[in-house]
Amino acid sequence: MSKILCIYPKDQTTEFLQPIYDILVEKFHAVGLMGDPTDDDEYLEKLENRVKESDLIVFLGHGTSRQLYGFNFNPIVCEENANINWFKNKDLLLFSCYSADFLKRYNLTPSIGFDVIPTSLIDVENRKFHNCDLSFLKQADLFNIRNKIVNIWERTLFDIIDFNLDTFQINFNFNVNIEIVDVLVNREEDKNYATIADILYYIKDDMMYLQDK
């Protein structure tokens, strides 16, 4: 079984991902690393050592095309910290906004990344997501989306015995489809069901699996 590291810079906007972190640690015996460099002066040293010891790395946090970061934009993996090369030749699963662009920019493979993952008011304010107008979504809608993302992850991890990128991609896609069907079948429970179903679809459609050439 692969040695898994889960990097989780938990804050108020990512605390809903805690159940995913817990399953990775409990079921797959992942080594967990919470916080970020502002919490611990030795954080980056711990990160380097744990990356070296790991085969597959899961990141649950925030991102741009140039960095992975934690609370209040505190950089974790970036050129400034001179640590992007630590992640070369590792299997990477980055669940953060713009992580697909990050992976492509630095040619990190094999890896799975995402585009925008709209789960907070900042994510949807005055924004279109593909053909979806998100500006009218309220906090209750976002809580609903967060819950559905966790449902998808939980079912995906429940279905997996040997955690690897191939099995994750297949099971994640399948479980997004199940969640979309559930949204549409139970449409009377949410007046914004169509937009929520579209968001889930585009999260899945934007997911990028970059494989070694």
N, CA, C and O of each residue as an XYZ file, in Angstrom:
852
protein
N       0.844     -1.204      0.000
C       0.000      0.000      0.000
C       0.873      1.246      0.000
O       1.912      1.286      0.660
N       0.445      2.268     -0.749
C       1.202      3.509     -0.840
C       1.257      4.217      0.508
O       0.310      4.169      1.293
N       2.395      4.879      0.761
C       2.502      5.732      1.938
C       1.898      7.087      1.585
O       2.373      7.779      0.685
N       0.848      7.452      2.306
C       0.060      8.637      1.961
C       0.319      9.756      2.963
O       0.381      9.525      4.171
N       0.466     10.947      2.451
C       0.549     12.162      3.268
C      -0.644     13.034      2.935
O      -0.925     13.273      1.761
N      -1.357     13.517      3.955
C      -2.461     14.454      3.741
C      -2.105     15.790      4.374
O      -1.984     15.904      5.593
N      -1.940     16.789      3.532
C      -1.616     18.152      3.976
C      -2.932     18.926      4.067
O      -3.642     19.081      3.073
N      -3.240     19.400      5.248
C      -4.554     20.014      5.475
C      -4.407     21.298      6.299
O      -4.477     21.254      7.527
N      -4.203     22.444      5.630
C      -4.126     23.725      6.338
C      -5.538     24.245      6.659
O      -6.060     25.140      5.994
N      -6.106     23.672      7.662
C      -7.512     23.912      7.999
C      -7.759     25.357      8.412
O      -7.012     25.921      9.211
N      -8.819     25.952      7.857
C      -9.293     27.261      8.306
C     -10.817     27.269      8.229
O     -11.429     26.228      7.990
N     -11.429     28.422      8.427
C     -12.895     28.484      8.473
C     -13.534     28.089      7.150
O     -14.661     27.593      7.136
N     -12.846     28.296      6.056
C     -13.437     27.978      4.747
C     -13.149     26.548      4.297
O     -13.749     26.068      3.336
N     -12.237     25.868      4.985
C     -11.932     24.480      4.604
C     -12.234     23.488      5.723
O     -11.974     22.295      5.572
N     -12.779     23.965      6.846
C     -13.037     23.052      7.963
C     -14.069     21.981      7.591
O     -14.118     20.928      8.228
N     -14.889     22.237      6.574
C     -15.876     21.235      6.156
C     -15.199     19.994      5.562
O     -15.834     18.949      5.421
N     -13.919     20.106      5.216
C     -13.181     18.971      4.660
C     -12.630     18.032      5.734
O     -12.021     17.012      5.412
N     -12.840     18.367      6.995
C     -12.315     17.550      8.091
C     -12.694     16.068      7.980
O     -11.836     15.218      8.220
N     -13.953     15.716      7.624
C     -14.284     14.283      7.505
C     -13.428     13.544      6.471
O     -13.140     12.359      6.633
N     -13.026     14.247      5.411
C     -12.173     13.633      4.391
C     -10.800     13.345      4.972
O     -10.255     12.255      4.800
N     -10.254     14.322      5.653
C      -8.960     14.155      6.327
C      -9.017     12.983      7.298
O      -8.104     12.158      7.339
N     -10.086     12.911      8.074
C     -10.215     11.854      9.085
C     -10.238     10.468      8.441
O      -9.598      9.544      8.944
N     -10.973     10.314      7.330
C     -11.037      9.010      6.661
C      -9.672      8.632      6.100
O      -9.258      7.478      6.206
N      -8.974      9.586      5.508
C      -7.655      9.292      4.951
C      -6.693      8.808      6.040
O      -5.904      7.888      5.826
N      -6.776      9.445      7.209
C      -5.893      9.060      8.309
C      -6.307      7.717      8.901
O      -5.465      6.857      9.161
N      -7.618      7.543      9.113
C      -8.092      6.347      9.816
C      -8.131      5.106      8.916
O      -7.689      4.033      9.326
N      -8.658      5.246      7.688
C      -8.800      4.073      6.820
C      -7.525      3.747      6.063
O      -7.156      2.582      5.922
N      -6.859      4.778      5.579
C      -5.702      4.558      4.719
C      -4.372      4.825      5.433
O      -3.306      4.773      4.820
N      -4.451      5.110      6.731
C      -3.258      5.316      7.560
C      -2.365      6.425      7.005
O      -1.139      6.365      7.099
N      -3.007      7.430      6.428
C      -2.251      8.579      5.941
C      -1.604      9.314      7.119
O      -2.161      9.381      8.215
N      -0.436      9.850      6.865
C       0.188     10.758      7.823
C      -0.442     12.126      7.626
O      -0.474     12.638      6.507
N      -0.936     12.717      8.687
C      -1.598     14.009      8.580
C      -0.671     15.160      8.941
O       0.126     15.059      9.874
N      -0.781     16.247      8.201
C      -0.038     17.465      8.510
C      -1.007     18.636      8.413
O      -1.407     19.038      7.320
N      -1.379     19.178      9.568
C      -2.298     20.304      9.611
C      -1.527     21.596      9.860
O      -0.324     21.572     10.122
N      -2.236     22.730      9.775
C      -1.600     24.019     10.009
C      -0.849     24.526      8.796
O      -1.037     24.032      7.684
N       0.014     25.526      9.018
C       0.851     26.088      7.969
C       2.062     26.743      8.627
O       2.165     26.720      9.854
N       2.977     27.324      7.859
C       4.219     27.846      8.446
C       4.023     28.930      9.507
O       4.927     29.161     10.310
N       2.874     29.597      9.532
C       2.666     30.622     10.563
C       2.322     29.998     11.911
O       2.435     30.655     12.946
N       1.902     28.731     11.906
C       1.558     28.047     13.151
C       2.764     27.401     13.818
O       2.781     27.206     15.033
N       3.777     27.068     13.014
C       4.871     26.240     13.506
C       6.148     26.625     12.771
O       6.224     26.507     11.548
N       7.157     27.088     13.518
C       8.416     27.497     12.898
C       9.114     26.331     12.195
O       9.940     26.548     11.309
N       8.788     25.106     12.583
C       9.420     23.935     11.996
C       8.535     23.272     10.940
O       8.818     22.162     10.489
N       7.461     23.962     10.551
C       6.490     23.364      9.634
C       7.128     22.924      8.322
O       6.917     21.793      7.884
N       7.904     23.797      7.689
C       8.461     23.474      6.374
C       9.468     22.325      6.471
O       9.572     21.524      5.543
N      10.197     22.233      7.561
C      11.107     21.106      7.753
C      10.316     19.805      7.902
O      10.687     18.777      7.336
N       9.228     19.859      8.665
C       8.365     18.682      8.811
C       7.762     18.295      7.464
O       7.685     17.115      7.122
N       7.335     19.306      6.705
C       6.744     19.040      5.400
C       7.745     18.338      4.490
O       7.408     17.348      3.840
N       8.962     18.841      4.441
C       9.979     18.236      3.579
C      10.216     16.774      3.960
O      10.270     15.903      3.091
N      10.356     16.513      5.237
C      10.627     15.147      5.680
C       9.463     14.213      5.364
O       9.673     13.070      4.958
N       8.249     14.695      5.548
C       7.083     13.842      5.315
C       6.826     13.626      3.826
O       6.358     12.561      3.423
N       7.125     14.619      3.021
C       7.016     14.436      1.566
C       8.011     13.374      1.100
O       7.666     12.513      0.290
N       9.236     13.431      1.604
C      10.253     12.454      1.223
C       9.810     11.028      1.527
O      10.118     10.099      0.780
N       9.077     10.864      2.640
C       8.673      9.530      3.093
C       7.399      9.034      2.419
O       6.980      7.902      2.660
N       6.778      9.858      1.579
C       5.452      9.546      1.037
C       5.508      9.198     -0.442
O       6.371      9.665     -1.184
N       4.551      8.354     -0.847
C       4.394      8.024     -2.265
C       3.283      8.850     -2.901
O       3.397      9.280     -4.048
N       2.211      9.066     -2.148
C       1.030      9.781     -2.640
C       0.703     10.907     -1.668
O       0.642     10.692     -0.458
N       0.495     12.100     -2.198
C       0.251     13.278     -1.361
C      -1.096     13.880     -1.721
O      -1.371     14.183     -2.882
N      -1.933     14.047     -0.699
C      -3.240     14.689     -0.857
C      -3.166     16.056     -0.190
O      -2.713     16.180      0.948
N      -3.616     17.077     -0.910
C      -3.663     18.427     -0.354
C      -5.107     18.891     -0.315
O      -5.803     18.872     -1.330
N      -5.556     19.308      0.864
C      -6.915     19.837      1.048
C      -6.786     21.278      1.518
O      -6.578     21.526      2.706
N      -6.906     22.232      0.596
C      -6.704     23.625      1.003
C      -7.012     24.604     -0.101
O      -7.995     24.465     -0.830
N      -6.147     25.603     -0.212
C      -6.344     26.685     -1.177
C      -5.201     26.682     -2.196
O      -4.116     26.169     -1.926
N      -5.460     27.259     -3.359
C      -4.401     27.309     -4.349
C      -4.605     28.381     -5.403
O      -5.698     28.917     -5.587
N      -3.521     28.667     -6.077
C      -3.525     29.473     -7.295
C      -2.667     28.713     -8.308
O      -2.215     27.601     -8.034
N      -2.450     29.302     -9.453
C      -1.618     28.637    -10.460
C      -0.143     28.630    -10.058
O       0.669     27.967    -10.704
N       0.212     29.366     -8.994
C       1.620     29.481     -8.594
C       1.918     28.967     -7.190
O       3.086     28.852     -6.819
N       0.892     28.654     -6.399
C       1.177     28.218     -5.038
C       0.004     27.454     -4.436
O      -1.137     27.562     -4.886
N       0.326     26.675     -3.399
C      -0.668     26.093     -2.516
C      -0.514     26.814     -1.189
O       0.601     27.012     -0.709
N      -1.626     27.202     -0.602
C      -1.504     28.032      0.601
C      -2.547     27.667      1.651
O      -3.497     26.925      1.402
N      -2.318     28.227      2.842
C      -3.193     27.975      3.969
C      -3.987     29.198      4.360
O      -4.405     29.982      3.508
N      -4.193     29.355      5.653
C      -5.011     30.447      6.180
C      -4.431     31.805      5.789
O      -3.222     32.028      5.856
N      -5.332     32.711      5.377
C      -4.938     34.099      5.094
C      -3.812     34.186      4.062
O      -2.922     35.031      4.170
N      -3.862     33.300      3.059
C      -2.910     33.312      1.948
C      -1.470     33.030      2.382
O      -0.534     33.449      1.701
N      -1.276     32.329      3.500
C       0.074     31.970      3.927
C       0.617     30.876      3.005
O       0.065     29.776      2.966
N       1.690     31.160      2.263
C       2.184     30.194      1.270
C       2.784     28.953      1.915
O       3.492     29.032      2.919
N       2.482     27.803      1.313
C       3.028     26.534      1.782
C       3.956     25.938      0.726
O       5.129     25.680      0.993
N       3.417     25.723     -0.476
C       4.226     25.175     -1.568
C       4.298     26.235     -2.661
O       3.287     26.564     -3.281
N       5.493     26.767     -2.897
C       5.633     27.872     -3.862
C       7.102     28.107     -4.157
O       7.976     27.562     -3.483
N       7.366     28.912     -5.159
C       8.744     29.250     -5.511
C       9.429     29.979     -4.355
O      10.615     29.770     -4.099
N       8.682     30.832     -3.662
C       9.246     31.603     -2.548
C       9.834     30.682     -1.478
O      10.873     30.982     -0.890
N       9.156     29.555     -1.231
C       9.641     28.608     -0.218
C      10.608     27.578     -0.794
O      11.104     26.710     -0.076
N      10.869     27.680     -2.088
C      11.836     26.810     -2.767
C      11.564     25.332     -2.497
O      12.487     24.560     -2.238
N      10.296     24.950     -2.559
C       9.972     23.558     -2.218
C       9.101     22.845     -3.256
O       8.609     21.748     -2.991
N       8.908     23.434     -4.403
C       8.089     22.774     -5.422
C       8.743     21.467     -5.878
O       8.056     20.479     -6.137
N      10.066     21.472     -5.973
C      10.761     20.268     -6.431
C      10.620     19.093     -5.468
O      10.848     17.950     -5.863
N      10.256     19.346     -4.232
C      10.023     18.248     -3.294
C       8.932     17.313     -3.809
O       8.906     16.124     -3.490
N       8.029     17.880     -4.616
C       6.841     17.150     -5.043
C       7.010     16.476     -6.405
O       6.083     15.851     -6.920
N       8.197     16.610     -6.975
C       8.478     15.933     -8.238
C       8.472     14.412     -8.023
O       8.953     13.905     -7.010
N       7.919     13.716     -8.997
C       7.910     12.247     -8.979
C       7.114     11.666     -7.818
O       7.367     10.542     -7.384
N       6.169     12.423     -7.325
C       5.219     11.931     -6.335
C       3.837     11.886     -6.990
O       3.547     12.676     -7.888
N       2.993     10.968     -6.543
C       1.591     10.982     -6.965
C       0.885     12.070     -6.161
O       0.939     12.071     -4.931
N       0.220     12.999     -6.856
C      -0.358     14.170     -6.200
C      -1.850     14.263     -6.474
O      -2.298     14.107     -7.610
N      -2.612     14.519     -5.417
C      -4.047     14.769     -5.517
C      -4.310     16.071     -4.781
O      -4.335     16.104     -3.551
N      -4.507     17.140     -5.536
C      -4.624     18.473     -4.956
C      -6.065     18.960     -5.072
O      -6.526     19.321     -6.155
N      -6.767     18.965     -3.943
C      -8.151     19.436     -3.958
C      -8.173     20.892     -3.501
O      -8.431     21.200     -2.338
N      -7.897     21.765     -4.449
C      -7.890     23.202     -4.196
C      -8.141     23.921     -5.510
O      -7.927     23.365     -6.587
N      -8.590     25.142     -5.412
C      -8.843     25.931     -6.618
C      -7.554     26.095     -7.421
O      -6.475     26.296     -6.863
N      -7.690     26.005     -8.722
C      -6.608     26.240     -9.679
C      -5.438     25.277     -9.523
O      -4.345     25.548    -10.021
N      -5.652     24.161     -8.840
C      -4.546     23.225     -8.666
C      -4.148     22.561     -9.983
O      -2.989     22.181    -10.149
N      -5.083     22.413    -10.919
C      -4.717     21.864    -12.225
C      -3.721     22.778    -12.925
O      -2.759     22.304    -13.531
N      -3.947     24.086    -12.845
C      -3.010     25.041    -13.451
C      -1.648     24.991    -12.763
O      -0.609     25.087    -13.417
N      -1.661     24.839    -11.436
C      -0.425     24.720    -10.670
C       0.369     23.498    -11.126
O       1.578     23.582    -11.346
N      -0.308     22.377    -11.264
C       0.362     21.144    -11.668
C       0.930     21.252    -13.078
O       2.037     20.784    -13.347
N       0.166     21.870    -13.974
C       0.645     22.040    -15.346
C       1.838     23.002    -15.396
O       2.813     22.754    -16.105
N       1.751     24.091    -14.645
C       2.821     25.088    -14.664
C       4.160     24.458    -14.273
O       5.186     24.728    -14.897
N       4.139     23.626    -13.245
C       5.385     23.072    -12.721
C       5.633     21.624    -13.162
O       6.551     20.962    -12.678
N       4.802     21.152    -14.085
C       4.990     19.825    -14.680
C       5.122     18.750    -13.604
O       6.070     17.965    -13.602
N       4.164     18.731    -12.704
C       4.155     17.758    -11.616
C       3.230     16.608    -12.005
O       2.013     16.777    -12.079
N       3.809     15.455    -12.248
C       3.030     14.287    -12.664
C       3.588     13.049    -11.964
O       4.749     13.028    -11.554
N       2.741     12.009    -11.830
C       1.303     11.951    -12.140
C       0.512     12.701    -11.073
O       0.903     12.749     -9.907
N      -0.597     13.280    -11.491
C      -1.306     14.139    -10.560
C      -2.746     14.381    -11.003
O      -3.093     14.249    -12.177
N      -3.569     14.740    -10.020
C      -4.952     15.160    -10.272
C      -5.140     16.525     -9.635
O      -4.791     16.744     -8.475
N      -5.701     17.443    -10.423
C      -5.976     18.784     -9.920
C      -7.331     19.267    -10.405
O      -7.995     18.605    -11.203
N      -7.730     20.431     -9.913
C      -9.048     20.979    -10.173
C      -8.933     22.432    -10.619
O      -7.867     23.043    -10.545
N     -10.056     22.964    -11.081
C     -10.138     24.390    -11.420
C     -10.783     25.099    -10.227
O     -10.353     24.880     -9.095
N     -11.767     25.914    -10.435
C     -12.454     26.578     -9.327
C     -13.355     25.572     -8.605
O     -14.048     24.773     -9.235
N     -13.330     25.630     -7.275
C     -14.223     24.814     -6.454
C     -15.027     25.799     -5.594
O     -14.586     26.161     -4.503
N     -16.193     26.234     -6.068
C     -16.925     27.310     -5.385
C     -17.640     26.824     -4.123
O     -18.669     26.153     -4.198
N     -17.075     27.174     -2.958
C     -17.656     26.728     -1.684
C     -17.800     27.849     -0.665
O     -18.236     27.604      0.460
N     -17.441     29.076     -1.038
C     -17.559     30.205     -0.104
C     -18.138     31.415     -0.832
O     -18.167     31.458     -2.062
N     -18.592     32.383     -0.066
C     -19.168     33.582     -0.667
C     -18.153     34.335     -1.517
O     -18.515     34.939     -2.527
N     -16.895     34.301     -1.119
C     -15.854     34.958     -1.909
C     -15.739     34.291     -3.282
O     -15.482     34.957     -4.285
N     -15.930     32.983     -3.315
C     -15.818     32.237     -4.577
C     -16.925     32.604     -5.561
O     -16.720     32.553     -6.774
N     -18.091     32.971     -5.048
C     -19.242     33.161     -5.940
C     -19.602     34.622     -6.160
O     -20.432     34.925     -7.018
N     -19.009     35.517     -5.419
C     -19.366     36.937     -5.521
C     -19.049     37.477     -6.915
O     -17.903     37.450     -7.362
N     -20.082     37.963     -7.587
C     -19.934     38.565     -8.920
C     -19.196     37.639     -9.895
O     -18.389     38.097    -10.704
N     -19.472     36.370     -9.813
C     -18.730     35.405    -10.622
C     -19.660     34.554    -11.486
O     -20.755     34.166    -11.077
N     -19.176     34.284    -12.690
C     -19.785     33.248    -13.514
C     -18.847     32.046    -13.500
O     -17.625     32.192    -13.541
N     -19.430     30.876    -13.442
C     -18.678     29.628    -13.411
C     -19.138     28.830    -14.616
O     -20.213     28.230    -14.607
N     -18.300     28.828    -15.669
C     -18.726     28.324    -16.969
C     -19.971     29.125    -17.382
O     -19.887     30.346    -17.519
N     -21.118     28.470    -17.583
C     -22.319     29.218    -17.984
C     -23.242     29.499    -16.802
O     -24.395     29.884    -16.998
N     -22.748     29.312    -15.574
C     -23.589     29.480    -14.383
C     -23.345     30.842    -13.733
O     -22.203     31.218    -13.467
N     -24.400     31.555    -13.488
C     -24.319     32.775    -12.690
C     -24.396     32.370    -11.218
O     -25.406     31.830    -10.767
N     -23.332     32.632    -10.484
C     -23.280     32.227     -9.078
C     -23.574     33.362     -8.111
O     -23.656     33.145     -6.902
N     -23.734     34.565     -8.633
C     -23.807     35.743     -7.766
C     -25.026     35.746     -6.849
O     -25.019     36.441     -5.833
N     -26.075     34.987     -7.180
C     -27.296     35.002     -6.369
C     -27.270     33.933     -5.270
O     -28.183     33.879     -4.446
N     -26.249     33.091     -5.249
C     -26.199     32.029     -4.252
C     -25.981     32.599     -2.858
O     -25.228     33.555     -2.676
N     -26.644     32.007     -1.885
C     -26.554     32.437     -0.494
C     -25.718     31.436      0.300
O     -25.308     30.396     -0.215
N     -25.474     31.777      1.574
C     -24.667     30.920      2.420
C     -25.272     29.523      2.541
O     -24.545     28.531      2.578
N     -26.591     29.446      2.603
C     -27.248     28.137      2.710
C     -26.958     27.269      1.490
O     -26.779     26.058      1.618
N     -26.910     27.884      0.304
C     -26.581     27.132     -0.907
C     -25.154     26.589     -0.835
O     -24.881     25.462     -1.250
N     -24.258     27.407     -0.303
C     -22.863     26.998     -0.221
C     -22.669     25.881      0.803
O     -21.866     24.972      0.593
N     -23.408     25.953      1.913
C     -23.372     24.846      2.871
C     -23.847     23.556      2.198
O     -23.299     22.480      2.434
N     -24.861     23.685      1.367
C     -25.390     22.535      0.636
C     -24.329     21.959     -0.302
O     -24.141     20.743     -0.361
N     -23.642     22.828     -1.029
C     -22.588     22.386     -1.944
C     -21.456     21.712     -1.166
O     -20.941     20.675     -1.585
N     -21.075     22.296     -0.046
C     -20.015     21.695      0.779
C     -20.412     20.296      1.229
O     -19.611     19.364      1.168
N     -21.646     20.157      1.677
C     -22.112     18.844      2.139
C     -22.067     17.816      1.009
O     -21.717     16.654      1.221
N     -22.427     18.261     -0.182
C     -22.435     17.339     -1.314
C     -21.014     16.953     -1.715
O     -20.772     15.810     -2.104
N     -20.089     17.878     -1.626
C     -18.689     17.555     -1.911
C     -18.172     16.518     -0.913
O     -17.488     15.568     -1.293
N     -18.501     16.706      0.351
C     -18.077     15.731      1.364
C     -18.732     14.377      1.109
O     -18.082     13.341      1.251
N     -20.017     14.373      0.732
C     -20.696     13.114      0.400
C     -19.959     12.379     -0.716
O     -19.747     11.168     -0.651
N     -19.573     13.137     -1.740
C     -18.872     12.545     -2.888
C     -17.549     11.932     -2.445
O     -17.236     10.796     -2.800
N     -16.789     12.673     -1.684
C     -15.502     12.175     -1.198
C     -15.692     10.949     -0.305
O     -14.980      9.956     -0.453
N     -16.649     11.017      0.618
C     -16.843      9.905      1.551
C     -17.201      8.622      0.806
O     -16.656      7.558      1.101
N     -18.118      8.720     -0.164
C     -18.485      7.533     -0.923
C     -17.306      7.030     -1.758
O     -17.087      5.826     -1.888
N     -16.559      7.975     -2.316
C     -15.388      7.604     -3.111
C     -14.374      6.838     -2.264
O     -13.880      5.790     -2.678
N     -14.068      7.359     -1.087
C     -13.083      6.715     -0.230
C     -13.606      5.398      0.333
O     -12.833      4.469      0.564
N     -14.916      5.317      0.553
C     -15.508      4.065      1.027
C     -15.354      2.966     -0.025
O     -15.134      1.804      0.317
N     -15.468      3.335     -1.306
C     -15.417      2.362     -2.397
C     -14.004      1.882     -2.703
O     -13.818      0.826     -3.308
N     -13.005      2.665     -2.282
C     -11.618      2.364     -2.641
C     -10.988      1.451     -1.593
O     -11.126      1.668     -0.389
N     -10.298      0.430     -2.080
C      -9.516     -0.430     -1.190
C      -8.042     -0.031     -1.265
O      -7.411      0.228     -0.240
N      -7.505      0.015     -2.468
C      -6.121      0.438     -2.683
C      -6.152      1.858     -3.238
O      -6.514      2.070     -4.396
N      -5.774      2.824     -2.414
C      -5.886      4.229     -2.808
C      -4.790      4.570     -3.814
O      -3.601      4.495     -3.504
N      -5.205      4.945     -5.020
C      -4.282      5.462     -6.025
C      -5.042      6.409     -6.935
O      -6.267      6.500     -6.855
N      -4.333      7.109     -7.794
C      -4.976      8.144     -8.611
C      -5.982      7.560     -9.587
O      -7.023      8.169     -9.833
N      -5.694      6.399    -10.145
C      -6.620      5.779    -11.098
C      -7.960      5.465    -10.435
O      -9.018      5.825    -10.950
N      -7.902      4.792     -9.291
C      -9.153      4.410     -8.626
C      -9.885      5.637     -8.097
O     -11.115      5.670     -8.075
N      -9.127      6.644     -7.670
C      -9.790      7.868     -7.205
C     -10.556      8.515     -8.340
O     -11.728      8.854     -8.177
N      -9.917      8.693     -9.486
C     -10.582      9.370    -10.601
C     -11.862      8.654    -11.009
O     -12.904      9.286    -11.185
N     -11.785      7.346    -11.157
C     -12.952      6.574    -11.590
C     -14.084      6.696    -10.578
O     -15.227      6.966    -10.949
N     -13.769      6.498     -9.303
C     -14.802      6.508     -8.268
C     -15.328      7.911     -7.988
O     -16.514      8.083     -7.708
N     -14.465      8.902     -8.061
C     -14.913     10.284     -7.851
C     -15.909     10.684     -8.934
O     -16.971     11.227     -8.628
N     -15.577     10.423    -10.185
C     -16.493     10.749    -11.281
C     -17.839     10.052    -11.112
O     -18.893     10.664    -11.284
N     -17.790      8.777    -10.776
C     -19.014      8.003    -10.585
C     -19.871      8.595     -9.468
O     -21.088      8.710     -9.616
N     -19.253      8.967     -8.366
C     -20.010      9.476     -7.222
C     -20.486     10.910     -7.410
O     -21.486     11.307     -6.812
N     -19.797     11.688     -8.223
C     -20.350     12.995     -8.595
C     -21.643     12.795     -9.369
O     -22.624     13.499     -9.131
N     -21.653     11.858    -10.279
C     -22.871     11.588    -11.057
C     -24.022     11.158    -10.155
O     -25.160     11.581    -10.356
N     -23.734     10.329     -9.171
C     -24.774      9.911     -8.225
C     -25.332     11.122     -7.474
O     -26.542     11.237     -7.281
N     -24.451     12.014     -7.057
C     -24.895     13.185     -6.300
C     -25.713     14.127     -7.175
O     -26.681     14.724     -6.704
N     -25.340     14.265     -8.429
C     -26.104     15.107     -9.355
C     -27.512     14.538     -9.535
O     -28.493     15.280     -9.494
N     -27.611     13.238     -9.730
C     -28.929     12.612     -9.860
C     -29.762     12.853     -8.613
O     -30.956     13.135     -8.707
N     -29.143     12.743     -7.450
C     -29.866     12.978     -6.197
C     -30.392     14.408     -6.126
O     -31.522     14.634     -5.694
N     -29.580     15.371     -6.547
C     -30.016     16.779     -6.552
C     -31.221     16.956     -7.459
O     -32.182     17.631     -7.089
N     -31.181     16.360     -8.638
C     -32.256     16.536     -9.609
C     -33.532     15.794     -9.191
O     -34.637     16.293     -9.402
N     -33.382     14.620     -8.609
C     -34.549     13.853     -8.176
C     -35.250     14.536     -7.007
O     -36.478     14.532     -6.922
N     -34.471     15.115     -6.119
C     -35.022     15.769     -4.930
C     -35.054     17.287     -5.092
O     -34.778     18.033     -4.153
N     -35.391     17.722     -6.283
C     -35.310     19.146     -6.623
C     -36.202     20.032     -5.763
O     -35.909     21.214     -5.586
N     -37.295     19.473     -5.223
C     -38.205     20.290     -4.418
C     -37.548     20.745     -3.118
O     -38.070     21.632     -2.442
N     -36.403     20.144     -2.758
C     -35.741     20.508     -1.507
C     -34.901     21.769     -1.647
O     -34.494     22.351     -0.642
N     -34.637     22.200     -2.874
C     -33.771     23.366     -3.065
C     -34.154     24.066     -4.362
O     -34.101     23.467     -5.436
N     -34.537     25.331     -4.260
C     -34.966     26.062     -5.456
C     -33.812     26.303     -6.424
O     -34.038     26.555     -7.607
N     -32.578     26.227     -5.931
C     -31.411     26.442     -6.793
C     -30.776     25.115     -7.214
O     -29.574     25.044     -7.468
N     -31.591     24.077     -7.282
C     -31.078     22.736     -7.567
C     -30.321     22.672     -8.890
O     -29.300     21.991     -8.985
N     -30.811     23.376     -9.911
C     -30.183     23.291    -11.231
C     -28.758     23.847    -11.198
O     -27.844     23.262    -11.778
N     -28.579     24.976    -10.517
C     -27.244     25.569    -10.410
C     -26.317     24.686     -9.599
O     -25.146     24.529     -9.942
N     -26.834     24.109     -8.525
C     -26.009     23.226     -7.701
C     -25.589     21.989     -8.502
O     -24.440     21.557     -8.419
N     -26.509     21.427     -9.267
C     -26.168     20.282    -10.111
C     -25.110     20.670    -11.147
O     -24.190     19.898    -11.418
N     -25.242     21.864    -11.724
C     -24.253     22.322    -12.703
C     -22.870     22.494    -12.059
O     -21.855     22.128    -12.652
N     -22.837     23.047    -10.856
C     -21.556     23.240    -10.167
C     -20.856     21.904     -9.954
O     -19.659     21.773    -10.210
N     -21.607     20.919     -9.487
C     -21.018     19.593     -9.277
C     -20.498     19.013    -10.592
O     -19.416     18.427    -10.641
N     -21.282     19.183    -11.651
C     -20.851     18.680    -12.953
C     -19.534     19.327    -13.384
O     -18.625     18.636    -13.845
N     -19.429     20.643    -13.237
C     -18.231     21.327    -13.716
C     -17.021     21.059    -12.830
O     -15.893     21.046    -13.324
N     -17.229     20.844    -11.524
C     -16.106     20.425    -10.683
C     -15.520     19.124    -11.227
O     -14.303     18.977    -11.347
N     -16.404     18.188    -11.554
C     -15.959     16.914    -12.122
C     -15.330     17.109    -13.497
O     -14.266     16.555    -13.775
N     -15.973     17.888    -14.355
C     -15.508     18.062    -15.725
C     -14.163     18.791    -15.778
O     -13.355     18.546    -16.674
N     -13.928     19.686    -14.817
C     -12.686     20.443    -14.780
C     -11.539     19.659    -14.139
O     -10.376     20.045    -14.259
N     -11.866     18.568    -13.463
C     -10.812     17.766    -12.844
C      -9.861     17.260    -13.930
O     -10.300     16.734    -14.953
N      -8.572     17.420    -13.702
C      -7.567     17.055    -14.710
C      -6.615     16.009    -14.137
O      -6.046     16.187    -13.060
N      -6.456     14.925    -14.871
C      -5.521     13.865    -14.506
C      -4.320     13.973    -15.430
O      -4.418     13.674    -16.620
N      -3.202     14.396    -14.893
C      -1.968     14.546    -15.648
C      -1.100     13.315    -15.413
O      -0.737     13.021    -14.274
N      -0.771     12.604    -16.464
C      -0.016     11.379    -16.326
C       1.372     11.540    -16.935
O       1.601     12.402    -17.783
N       2.282     10.699    -16.485
C       3.647     10.753    -17.011
C       3.631     10.530    -18.512
O       2.867      9.710    -19.020
N       4.471     11.258    -19.213
C       4.570     11.103    -20.659
C       5.407      9.870    -21.010
O       5.603      9.573    -22.189
